[in-house]
XYZ file of C-alpha atoms in Angstrom:
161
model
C 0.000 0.000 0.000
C 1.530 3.290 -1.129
C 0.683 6.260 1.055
C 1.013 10.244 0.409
C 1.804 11.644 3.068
C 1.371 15.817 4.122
C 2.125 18.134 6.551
C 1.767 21.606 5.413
C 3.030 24.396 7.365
C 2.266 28.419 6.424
C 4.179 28.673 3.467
C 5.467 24.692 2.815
C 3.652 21.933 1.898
C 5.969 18.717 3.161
C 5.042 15.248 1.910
C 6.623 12.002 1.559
C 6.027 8.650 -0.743
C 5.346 6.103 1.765
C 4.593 2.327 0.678
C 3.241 0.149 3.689
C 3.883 -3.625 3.354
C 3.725 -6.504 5.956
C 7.777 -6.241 6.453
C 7.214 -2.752 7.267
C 7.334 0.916 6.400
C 9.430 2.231 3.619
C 10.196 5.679 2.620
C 10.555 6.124 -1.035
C 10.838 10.109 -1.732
C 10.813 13.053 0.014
C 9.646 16.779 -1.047
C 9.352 20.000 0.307
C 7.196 22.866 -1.887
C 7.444 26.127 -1.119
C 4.319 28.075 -0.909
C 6.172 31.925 -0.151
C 5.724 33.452 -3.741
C 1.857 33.297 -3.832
C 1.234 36.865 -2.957
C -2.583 36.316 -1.752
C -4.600 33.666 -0.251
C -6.028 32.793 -3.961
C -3.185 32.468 -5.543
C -1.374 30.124 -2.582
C -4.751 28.049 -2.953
C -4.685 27.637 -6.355
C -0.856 26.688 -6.067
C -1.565 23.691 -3.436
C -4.637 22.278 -5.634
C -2.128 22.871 -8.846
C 0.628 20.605 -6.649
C -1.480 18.431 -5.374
C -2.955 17.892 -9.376
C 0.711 17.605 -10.272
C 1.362 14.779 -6.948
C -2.124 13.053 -8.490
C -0.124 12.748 -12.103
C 3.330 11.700 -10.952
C 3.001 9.606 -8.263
C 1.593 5.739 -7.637
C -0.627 6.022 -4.138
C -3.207 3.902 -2.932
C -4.139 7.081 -0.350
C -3.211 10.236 0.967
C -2.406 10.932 4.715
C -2.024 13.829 6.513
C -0.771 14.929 9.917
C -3.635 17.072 11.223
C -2.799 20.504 12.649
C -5.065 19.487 15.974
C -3.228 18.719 19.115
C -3.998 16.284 21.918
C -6.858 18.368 23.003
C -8.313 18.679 19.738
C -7.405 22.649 19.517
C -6.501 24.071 16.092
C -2.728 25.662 16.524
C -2.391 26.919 13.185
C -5.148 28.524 11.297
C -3.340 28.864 7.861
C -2.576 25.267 8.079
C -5.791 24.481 8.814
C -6.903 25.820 6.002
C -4.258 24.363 4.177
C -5.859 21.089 4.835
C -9.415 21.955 3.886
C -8.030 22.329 0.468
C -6.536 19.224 0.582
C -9.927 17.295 1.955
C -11.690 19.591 -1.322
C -8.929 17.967 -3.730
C -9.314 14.037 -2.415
C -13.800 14.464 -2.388
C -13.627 15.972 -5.934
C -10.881 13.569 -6.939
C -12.367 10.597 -5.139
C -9.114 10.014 -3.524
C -8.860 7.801 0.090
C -8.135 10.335 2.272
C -6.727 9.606 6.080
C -6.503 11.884 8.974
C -3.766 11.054 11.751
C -3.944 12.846 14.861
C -2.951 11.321 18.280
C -6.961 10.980 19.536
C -7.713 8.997 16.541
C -4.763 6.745 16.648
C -5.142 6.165 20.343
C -9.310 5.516 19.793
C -8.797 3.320 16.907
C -5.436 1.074 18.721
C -7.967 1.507 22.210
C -4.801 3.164 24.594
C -4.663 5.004 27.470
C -3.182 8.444 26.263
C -0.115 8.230 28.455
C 0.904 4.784 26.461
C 0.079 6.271 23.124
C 2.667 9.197 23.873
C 4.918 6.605 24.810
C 4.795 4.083 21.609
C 5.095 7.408 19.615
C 8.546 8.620 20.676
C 9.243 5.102 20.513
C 8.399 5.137 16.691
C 9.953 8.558 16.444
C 13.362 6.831 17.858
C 12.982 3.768 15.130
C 12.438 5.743 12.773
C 14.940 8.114 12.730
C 17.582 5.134 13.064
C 15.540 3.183 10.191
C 15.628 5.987 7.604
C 16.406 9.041 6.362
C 14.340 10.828 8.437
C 15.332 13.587 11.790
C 13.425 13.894 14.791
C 13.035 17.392 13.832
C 11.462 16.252 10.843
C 8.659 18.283 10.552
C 6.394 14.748 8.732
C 7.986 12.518 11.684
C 4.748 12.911 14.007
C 2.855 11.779 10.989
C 4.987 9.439 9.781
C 5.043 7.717 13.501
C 1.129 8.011 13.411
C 1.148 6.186 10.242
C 3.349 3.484 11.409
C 1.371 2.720 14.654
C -1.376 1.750 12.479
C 0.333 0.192 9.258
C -1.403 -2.955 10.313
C -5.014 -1.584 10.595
C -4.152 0.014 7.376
C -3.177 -3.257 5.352
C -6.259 -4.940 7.197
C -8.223 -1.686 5.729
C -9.598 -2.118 9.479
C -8.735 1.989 9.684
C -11.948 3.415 8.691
């Protein structure tokens, strides 16, 4: 299973070819676009929906992913991210892609753990990771990217939904 996975940040969309298998978790390629040249909120809009058209054409993905900007609590940190991500969830319904949310509360609810043992198996993941592949822990996908791993096997189960 080949997962797209995003993070994107004020000006940055960050996203990373993932393919899932029952060995593991591989990375395959990772990108970094720059939104800082759009002058207005239009034109930065239309630039994510043009790279995400131009991710659609040049990439093989059985889903996208993306590391929501909620928190543990469920509080929205980052408006312009935020709104990042509503064009991404616009892109996936009118492209009838598979799109999956990660935050901690629906990782934790969906692998039934306490919260203090999800935080745990998270900088656990963070650690193997990092070791694993070519990927920091100041990453800015490696939240996601542990998320994701947590719950390859739901995911290759399809048991996620």
């Amino acid at each position: 299973m080949k997962i797209i996975l995003f993070r994107f940040e004020k000006e940055l969309i960050n996203f990373l070819e993932c393919n899932i298998t029952d060995k593991g978790l591989f990375i395959d390629k990772k990108e970094k676009v720059s939104l800082e040249f759009a002058k207005t909120r239009g034109q930065k809009y239309q630039q994510i929906l043009n790279e995400l058209n131009q991710i659609k054409r040049n990439y093989d993905f059985n889903s996208f992913a993306y590391q929501s900007p909620q928190k543990y609590k469920g509080a929205i940190k980052d408006e312009e991210s935020f709104a990042n991500t509503a064009i991404l969830h616009l892109f996936c319904e009118q492209h009838n892609i598979d799109l999956l949310e990660l935050t901690p509360p629906i990782v934790r609810d969906k692998l039934a753990l306490q919260n203090k043992d999800l935080k745990g198996l998270l900088e656990y993941e963070k650690k193997t990771l990092s070791e694993n592949h070519s990927i920091t822990k100041s990453d800015k996908l490696i939240d996601g990217l542990a998320l994701l791993s947590l719950v390859k096997d739901l995911l290759l189960s399809n048991s996620f939904r």
